[in-house]
PDB file of C-alpha atoms in Angstrom:
ATOM      1  CA  MET C  23     108.178 104.115 100.144  1.00  0.00           C
ATOM      2  CA  LYS C  24     108.761 100.666  98.732  1.00  0.00           C
ATOM      3  CA  ILE C  25     108.278 100.251  94.963  1.00  0.00           C
ATOM      4  CA  VAL C  26     107.242  96.978  93.315  1.00  0.00           C
ATOM      5  CA  ASP C  27     107.477  97.108  89.510  1.00  0.00           C
ATOM      6  CA  LEU C  28     105.583  94.066  88.231  1.00  0.00           C
ATOM      7  CA  GLY C  29     106.499  94.952  84.650  1.00  0.00           C
ATOM      8  CA  ALA C  30     110.214  94.526  85.315  1.00  0.00           C
ATOM      9  CA  SER C  31     109.915  90.748  84.905  1.00  0.00           C
ATOM     10  CA  SER C  32     108.163  88.812  82.158  1.00  0.00           C
ATOM     11  CA  SER C  33     104.611  87.739  82.981  1.00  0.00           C
ATOM     12  CA  VAL C  34     101.139  87.782  81.459  1.00  0.00           C
ATOM     13  CA  ILE C  35     100.727  91.315  82.853  1.00  0.00           C
ATOM     14  CA  ASN C  36     102.923  92.526  79.990  1.00  0.00           C
ATOM     15  CA  CYS C  37     100.450  90.991  77.514  1.00  0.00           C
ATOM     16  CA  PHE C  38      97.589  92.887  79.122  1.00  0.00           C
ATOM     17  CA  MET C  39      99.695  96.062  79.034  1.00  0.00           C
ATOM     18  CA  ALA C  40     100.439  95.592  75.334  1.00  0.00           C
ATOM     19  CA  GLN C  41      96.716  95.544  74.547  1.00  0.00           C
ATOM     20  CA  LEU C  42      96.028  98.557  76.768  1.00  0.00           C
ATOM     21  CA  ARG C  43      98.651 100.646  74.974  1.00  0.00           C
ATOM     22  CA  ASP C  44      97.895  99.509  71.403  1.00  0.00           C
ATOM     23  CA  VAL C  45      95.857 102.066  69.425  1.00  0.00           C
ATOM     24  CA  ASN C  46      94.493  99.210  67.310  1.00  0.00           C
ATOM     25  CA  THR C  47      92.778  97.573  70.306  1.00  0.00           C
ATOM     26  CA  GLN C  48      91.941 100.688  72.335  1.00  0.00           C
ATOM     27  CA  THR C  49      88.775 101.246  70.290  1.00  0.00           C
ATOM     28  CA  ASN C  50      87.256  98.228  72.060  1.00  0.00           C
ATOM     29  CA  ARG C  51      86.159  99.732  75.372  1.00  0.00           C
ATOM     30  CA  THR C  52      85.037  96.402  76.799  1.00  0.00           C
ATOM     31  CA  LEU C  53      88.472  94.916  76.133  1.00  0.00           C
ATOM     32  CA  PHE C  54      90.171  97.999  77.588  1.00  0.00           C
ATOM     33  CA  ARG C  55      88.172  97.828  80.816  1.00  0.00           C
ATOM     34  CA  GLY C  56      88.671  94.067  80.921  1.00  0.00           C
ATOM     35  CA  ASN C  57      92.443  94.440  80.744  1.00  0.00           C
ATOM     36  CA  LEU C  58      92.375  96.952  83.593  1.00  0.00           C
ATOM     37  CA  ARG C  59      90.471  94.371  85.640  1.00  0.00           C
ATOM     38  CA  ARG C  60      92.852  91.571  84.704  1.00  0.00           C
ATOM     39  CA  ILE C  61      95.868  93.650  85.736  1.00  0.00           C
ATOM     40  CA  ALA C  62      94.064  94.418  88.998  1.00  0.00           C
ATOM     41  CA  HIS C  63      93.492  90.694  89.593  1.00  0.00           C
ATOM     42  CA  ALA C  64      97.188  89.922  89.130  1.00  0.00           C
ATOM     43  CA  MET C  65      98.296  92.888  91.243  1.00  0.00           C
ATOM     44  CA  ALA C  66      95.813  92.061  94.003  1.00  0.00           C
ATOM     45  CA  TYR C  67      97.291  88.566  94.236  1.00  0.00           C
ATOM     46  CA  GLU C  68     100.734  90.064  94.775  1.00  0.00           C
ATOM     47  CA  VAL C  69      99.386  92.493  97.377  1.00  0.00           C
ATOM     48  CA  SER C  70      97.652  89.597  99.160  1.00  0.00           C
ATOM     49  CA  ARG C  71     101.042  88.082  99.910  1.00  0.00           C
ATOM     50  CA  MET C  72     101.829  91.129 102.095  1.00  0.00           C
ATOM     51  CA  LEU C  73      98.800  90.777 104.380  1.00  0.00           C
ATOM     52  CA  ASP C  74      98.622  89.318 107.885  1.00  0.00           C
ATOM     53  CA  TYR C  75      97.299  85.758 108.092  1.00  0.00           C
ATOM     54  CA  SER C  76      96.086  83.411 110.793  1.00  0.00           C
ATOM     55  CA  VAL C  77      94.761  79.858 110.693  1.00  0.00           C
ATOM     56  CA  LYS C  78      91.003  79.316 110.864  1.00  0.00           C
ATOM     57  CA  ASN C  79      89.023  76.098 111.209  1.00  0.00           C
ATOM     58  CA  ILE C  80      86.862  75.510 108.131  1.00  0.00           C
ATOM     59  CA  GLN C  81      84.118  72.895 108.241  1.00  0.00           C
ATOM     60  CA  THR C  82      83.947  70.847 105.036  1.00  0.00           C
ATOM     61  CA  PRO C  83      81.201  68.247 104.409  1.00  0.00           C
ATOM     62  CA  LEU C  84      83.614  65.585 105.704  1.00  0.00           C
ATOM     63  CA  ALA C  85      85.838  67.148 108.347  1.00  0.00           C
ATOM     64  CA  VAL C  86      87.417  70.313 109.741  1.00  0.00           C
ATOM     65  CA  LYS C  87      90.324  71.783 107.782  1.00  0.00           C
ATOM     66  CA  GLU C  88      92.750  74.418 109.049  1.00  0.00           C
ATOM     67  CA  VAL C  89      93.174  77.170 106.458  1.00  0.00           C
ATOM     68  CA  PRO C  90      95.278  80.341 106.748  1.00  0.00           C
ATOM     69  CA  THR C  91      93.267  83.386 105.673  1.00  0.00           C
ATOM     70  CA  TYR C  92      94.058  87.095 105.967  1.00  0.00           C
ATOM     71  CA  ASP C  93      92.970  89.163 108.953  1.00  0.00           C
ATOM     72  CA  ASP C  94      93.318  92.655 107.449  1.00  0.00           C
ATOM     73  CA  ARG C  95      90.228  94.831 107.150  1.00  0.00           C
ATOM     74  CA  ILE C  96      90.659  95.932 103.552  1.00  0.00           C
ATOM     75  CA  VAL C  97      89.273  99.093 102.000  1.00  0.00           C
ATOM     76  CA  VAL C  98      89.763  99.696  98.280  1.00  0.00           C
ATOM     77  CA  GLY C  99      89.562 103.351  97.272  1.00  0.00           C
ATOM     78  CA  THR C 100      89.691 104.995  93.875  1.00  0.00           C
ATOM     79  CA  VAL C 101      89.308 108.308  92.080  1.00  0.00           C
ATOM     80  CA  LEU C 102      86.300 108.642  89.759  1.00  0.00           C
ATOM     81  CA  ARG C 103      85.929 107.911  86.894  1.00  0.00           C
ATOM     82  CA  ALA C 104      89.089 106.468  85.366  1.00  0.00           C
ATOM     83  CA  GLY C 105      89.684 104.164  88.316  1.00  0.00           C
ATOM     84  CA  LEU C 106      86.361 102.318  88.218  1.00  0.00           C
ATOM     85  CA  ALA C 107      87.302  99.252  86.136  1.00  0.00           C
ATOM     86  CA  PHE C 108      90.645  98.908  87.935  1.00  0.00           C
ATOM     87  CA  HIS C 109      88.833  99.259  91.274  1.00  0.00           C
ATOM     88  CA  GLU C 110      86.350  96.510  90.368  1.00  0.00           C
ATOM     89  CA  GLY C 111      89.221  94.128  89.651  1.00  0.00           C
ATOM     90  CA  PHE C 112      90.522  94.511  93.200  1.00  0.00           C
ATOM     91  CA  LEU C 113      87.028  93.977  94.611  1.00  0.00           C
ATOM     92  CA  ASP C 114      86.778  90.758  92.567  1.00  0.00           C
ATOM     93  CA  VAL C 115      89.777  89.409  94.495  1.00  0.00           C
ATOM     94  CA  PHE C 116      89.149  90.994  97.915  1.00  0.00           C
ATOM     95  CA  ASP C 117      85.452  90.186  97.903  1.00  0.00           C
ATOM     96  CA  GLY C 118      84.960  91.117 101.543  1.00  0.00           C
ATOM     97  CA  ALA C 119      86.534  94.559 101.181  1.00  0.00           C
ATOM     98  CA  ASP C 120      84.776  97.863 101.685  1.00  0.00           C
ATOM     99  CA  ALA C 121      84.906 100.449  98.896  1.00  0.00           C
ATOM    100  CA  ALA C 122      85.763 104.147  98.950  1.00  0.00           C
ATOM    101  CA  PHE C 123      85.266 106.729  96.207  1.00  0.00           C
ATOM    102  CA  LEU C 124      86.494 110.231  95.561  1.00  0.00           C
ATOM    103  CA  SER C 125      85.691 112.647  92.761  1.00  0.00           C
ATOM    104  CA  ALA C 126      88.639 114.707  91.561  1.00  0.00           C
ATOM    105  CA  TYR C 127      89.559 116.421  88.329  1.00  0.00           C
ATOM    106  CA  ARG C 128      92.389 118.523  87.044  1.00  0.00           C
ATOM    107  CA  GLU C 129      92.249 121.668  84.963  1.00  0.00           C
ATOM    108  CA  GLU C 130      93.989 121.137  81.657  1.00  0.00           C
ATOM    109  CA  GLY C 131      97.147 123.175  81.350  1.00  0.00           C
ATOM    110  CA  LYS C 132     100.924 123.033  81.466  1.00  0.00           C
ATOM    111  CA  ALA C 133     102.588 120.312  83.485  1.00  0.00           C
ATOM    112  CA  ASP C 134     104.036 122.843  85.940  1.00  0.00           C
ATOM    113  CA  ASP C 135     100.670 124.548  86.577  1.00  0.00           C
ATOM    114  CA  ILE C 136      98.145 121.732  87.069  1.00  0.00           C
ATOM    115  CA  LYS C 137      95.274 122.517  89.452  1.00  0.00           C
ATOM    116  CA  ILE C 138      93.452 119.610  91.123  1.00  0.00           C
ATOM    117  CA  HIS C 139      89.877 119.931  92.386  1.00  0.00           C
ATOM    118  CA  ILE C 140      88.158 117.492  94.779  1.00  0.00           C
ATOM    119  CA  GLU C 141      84.360 117.614  94.925  1.00  0.00           C
ATOM    120  CA  TYR C 142      82.996 114.422  96.530  1.00  0.00           C
ATOM    121  CA  ILE C 143      84.051 111.650  98.885  1.00  0.00           C
ATOM    122  CA  ALA C 144      82.264 108.518 100.099  1.00  0.00           C
ATOM    123  CA  ALA C 145      84.224 106.128 102.299  1.00  0.00           C
ATOM    124  CA  PRO C 146      83.922 103.952 105.401  1.00  0.00           C
ATOM    125  CA  HIS C 147      86.048 104.696 108.456  1.00  0.00           C
ATOM    126  CA  LEU C 148      89.676 103.987 107.611  1.00  0.00           C
ATOM    127  CA  ASP C 149      91.229 103.812 111.084  1.00  0.00           C
ATOM    128  CA  GLY C 150      93.312 100.652 111.370  1.00  0.00           C
ATOM    129  CA  SER C 151      92.441  99.424 107.884  1.00  0.00           C
ATOM    130  CA  THR C 152      94.649  98.164 105.094  1.00  0.00           C
ATOM    131  CA  PHE C 153      93.890 100.801 102.464  1.00  0.00           C
ATOM    132  CA  LEU C 154      94.441 100.094  98.783  1.00  0.00           C
ATOM    133  CA  LEU C 155      94.402 103.369  96.843  1.00  0.00           C
ATOM    134  CA  VAL C 156      94.025 102.257  93.235  1.00  0.00           C
ATOM    135  CA  ASP C 157      94.317 104.551  90.209  1.00  0.00           C
ATOM    136  CA  PRO C 158      95.387 103.485  86.701  1.00  0.00           C
ATOM    137  CA  MET C 159      97.645 106.456  85.906  1.00  0.00           C
ATOM    138  CA  LEU C 160     100.241 108.051  88.178  1.00  0.00           C
ATOM    139  CA  ALA C 161     101.324 111.108  86.186  1.00  0.00           C
ATOM    140  CA  THR C 162     102.453 114.098  88.291  1.00  0.00           C
ATOM    141  CA  GLY C 163     101.312 112.411  91.497  1.00  0.00           C
ATOM    142  CA  GLY C 164      99.412 115.536  92.522  1.00  0.00           C
ATOM    143  CA  SER C 165      95.872 114.174  92.296  1.00  0.00           C
ATOM    144  CA  LEU C 166      96.809 110.937  94.039  1.00  0.00           C
ATOM    145  CA  GLU C 167      98.529 112.752  96.903  1.00  0.00           C
ATOM    146  CA  LEU C 168      95.547 115.091  97.338  1.00  0.00           C
ATOM    147  CA  ALA C 169      93.153 112.142  97.114  1.00  0.00           C
ATOM    148  CA  TYR C 170      94.917 110.386  99.969  1.00  0.00           C
ATOM    149  CA  GLN C 171      94.860 113.545 102.083  1.00  0.00           C
ATOM    150  CA  ALA C 172      91.101 113.782 101.465  1.00  0.00           C
ATOM    151  CA  PHE C 173      90.573 110.131 102.415  1.00  0.00           C
ATOM    152  CA  LEU C 174      92.405 110.795 105.693  1.00  0.00           C
ATOM    153  CA  SER C 175      89.336 112.801 106.770  1.00  0.00           C
ATOM    154  CA  LYS C 176      87.757 109.355 107.276  1.00  0.00           C
ATOM    155  CA  GLY C 177      90.582 108.052 109.490  1.00  0.00           C
ATOM    156  CA  LYS C 178      94.193 106.885 109.258  1.00  0.00           C
ATOM    157  CA  PRO C 179      94.883 103.438 107.757  1.00  0.00           C
ATOM    158  CA  ALA C 180      97.341 101.078 109.412  1.00  0.00           C
ATOM    159  CA  LYS C 181      98.815 100.175 106.017  1.00  0.00           C
ATOM    160  CA  LEU C 182      98.748 101.897 102.634  1.00  0.00           C
ATOM    161  CA  HIS C 183      99.196 100.208  99.264  1.00  0.00           C
ATOM    162  CA  ILE C 184      99.137 102.501  96.211  1.00  0.00           C
ATOM    163  CA  CYS C 185      98.315 100.518  93.083  1.00  0.00           C
ATOM    164  CA  CYS C 186      98.763 101.909  89.564  1.00  0.00           C
ATOM    165  CA  VAL C 187      98.897 100.531  86.042  1.00  0.00           C
ATOM    166  CA  ILE C 188     101.405 103.050  84.645  1.00  0.00           C
ATOM    167  CA  ALA C 189     103.532 105.471  86.653  1.00  0.00           C
ATOM    168  CA  SER C 190     105.838 108.223  85.445  1.00  0.00           C
ATOM    169  CA  ARG C 191     109.205 108.619  87.087  1.00  0.00           C
ATOM    170  CA  GLN C 192     108.236 112.174  88.036  1.00  0.00           C
ATOM    171  CA  GLY C 193     105.095 110.943  89.783  1.00  0.00           C
ATOM    172  CA  ILE C 194     107.065 108.276  91.646  1.00  0.00           C
ATOM    173  CA  GLU C 195     109.587 110.868  92.837  1.00  0.00           C
ATOM    174  CA  ARG C 196     106.768 113.043  94.176  1.00  0.00           C
ATOM    175  CA  LEU C 197     105.255 110.148  96.112  1.00  0.00           C
ATOM    176  CA  GLN C 198     108.666 109.204  97.493  1.00  0.00           C
ATOM    177  CA  HIS C 199     108.861 112.676  99.029  1.00  0.00           C
ATOM    178  CA  ALA C 200     105.258 112.495 100.246  1.00  0.00           C
ATOM    179  CA  PHE C 201     105.681 108.999 101.749  1.00  0.00           C
ATOM    180  CA  PRO C 202     109.318 108.678 102.863  1.00  0.00           C
ATOM    181  CA  GLY C 203     108.815 105.692 105.200  1.00  0.00           C
ATOM    182  CA  ASP C 204     108.749 101.954 104.522  1.00  0.00           C
ATOM    183  CA  ASP C 205     105.122 101.595 105.654  1.00  0.00           C
ATOM    184  CA  VAL C 206     103.794 102.512 102.186  1.00  0.00           C
ATOM    185  CA  THR C 207     104.140 100.348  99.076  1.00  0.00           C
ATOM    186  CA  LEU C 208     103.676 101.476  95.481  1.00  0.00           C
ATOM    187  CA  TRP C 209     102.698  98.714  93.043  1.00  0.00           C
ATOM    188  CA  VAL C 210     102.980  99.400  89.309  1.00  0.00           C
ATOM    189  CA  ALA C 211     102.609  97.336  86.150  1.00  0.00           C
ATOM    190  CA  ALA C 212     104.871  99.682  84.148  1.00  0.00           C
ATOM    191  CA  ILE C 213     107.106 102.699  84.720  1.00  0.00           C
ATOM    192  CA  ASP C 214     107.357 105.209  81.867  1.00  0.00           C
ATOM    193  CA  PRO C 215     110.160 107.760  81.558  1.00  0.00           C
ATOM    194  CA  GLN C 216     108.504 111.155  81.182  1.00  0.00           C
ATOM    195  CA  LEU C 217     105.560 113.533  80.997  1.00  0.00           C
ATOM    196  CA  ASN C 218     104.727 115.786  78.067  1.00  0.00           C
ATOM    197  CA  ASP C 219     103.957 119.500  78.429  1.00  0.00           C
ATOM    198  CA  ARG C 220     100.319 118.675  79.253  1.00  0.00           C
ATOM    199  CA  ALA C 221     101.350 116.271  82.029  1.00  0.00           C
ATOM    200  CA  TYR C 222     100.390 113.141  80.115  1.00  0.00           C
ATOM    201  CA  ILE C 223     102.563 110.063  80.602  1.00  0.00           C
ATOM    202  CA  VAL C 224     104.787 109.234  77.601  1.00  0.00           C
ATOM    203  CA  PRO C 225     104.572 106.728  76.001  1.00  0.00           C
ATOM    204  CA  GLY C 226     101.639 105.940  78.312  1.00  0.00           C
ATOM    205  CA  LEU C 227      98.340 104.939  76.778  1.00  0.00           C
ATOM    206  CA  GLY C 228      96.272 108.113  76.543  1.00  0.00           C
ATOM    207  CA  ASP C 229      93.304 109.025  78.750  1.00  0.00           C
ATOM    208  CA  ALA C 230      92.249 105.928  80.716  1.00  0.00           C
ATOM    209  CA  GLY C 231      88.859 107.426  81.594  1.00  0.00           C
ATOM    210  CA  ASP C 232      87.978 108.295  77.992  1.00  0.00           C
ATOM    211  CA  LEU C 233      89.187 104.912  76.723  1.00  0.00           C
ATOM    212  CA  SER C 234      87.068 103.142  79.343  1.00  0.00           C
ATOM    213  CA  PHE C 235      83.868 105.155  79.089  1.00  0.00           C
ATOM    214  CA  GLY C 236      84.027 107.527  76.102  1.00  0.00           C
ATOM    215  CA  GLU C 237      85.156 111.097  75.611  1.00  0.00           C
ATOM    216  CA  LYS C 238      83.898 113.702  78.083  1.00  0.00           C
ATOM    217  CA  GLN C 239      82.692 117.203  77.327  1.00  0.00           C
TER     218      GLN C 239
END
C-alpha cells in the first residue's frame, strides 16, 4: 500500500486541520463540516492526478479544443454518518461520480476488544471502477477494512484509493497488512502517533460524527 501524507508538507490543508482540531472552533458545526469538505476538495485534486486521461474534442462557441479529461468510472463510498461531509467534498470535485454508502458502528470498549457491526449497504456495481473509500478517521482500521469487504459484495474495483483526514499509526499498520500490494493508495491529511484505551486517535480531534451532526444517544 502506498501512503501519501499531505500534512507532511506545508499547505492550506494544515490551516483547515488546525480549525478541525481546535476546541474553540469545534462548537461551530457548520465550520467543522465545511473544513471536512475543504480538505476533501484538496485531497480530491491530488487523487485526480493519479487517474487515467485521454484527449477529447470539446466544442466551444468559436472552435474545437482538445482537452485531456479522465476516463475512470469513479465511485465514492463512505461509512455513515461521520463520513457524510467529507464524502460530499469529493462529490463536489468528481461531479460525475456515483456514490456508495454503508452503515457501520462499533461497540464502545477497550481498544483491543472493539466489535464492528455493519447493518446497511447501498452501492452501484464496483467492477472495474476507481473506488474512493473516504472516511475522516482511521483509528484501529477495523471498521474501514470491514467496510471495504462489505463493498466487495457489489464487485471488485480496478483501483482503490482510501482517503482519510487523520490516521493513527496503528490503523495504517493494519491496512498495510490488509493491502500489501502497490495497487492501493492511502491518502491522509495528518498522521497521529497513538490510540487511547478507548481506541480514539490521540491527539486527534474527538468524534467527527458528533462534531458534524451533534451528540448521539
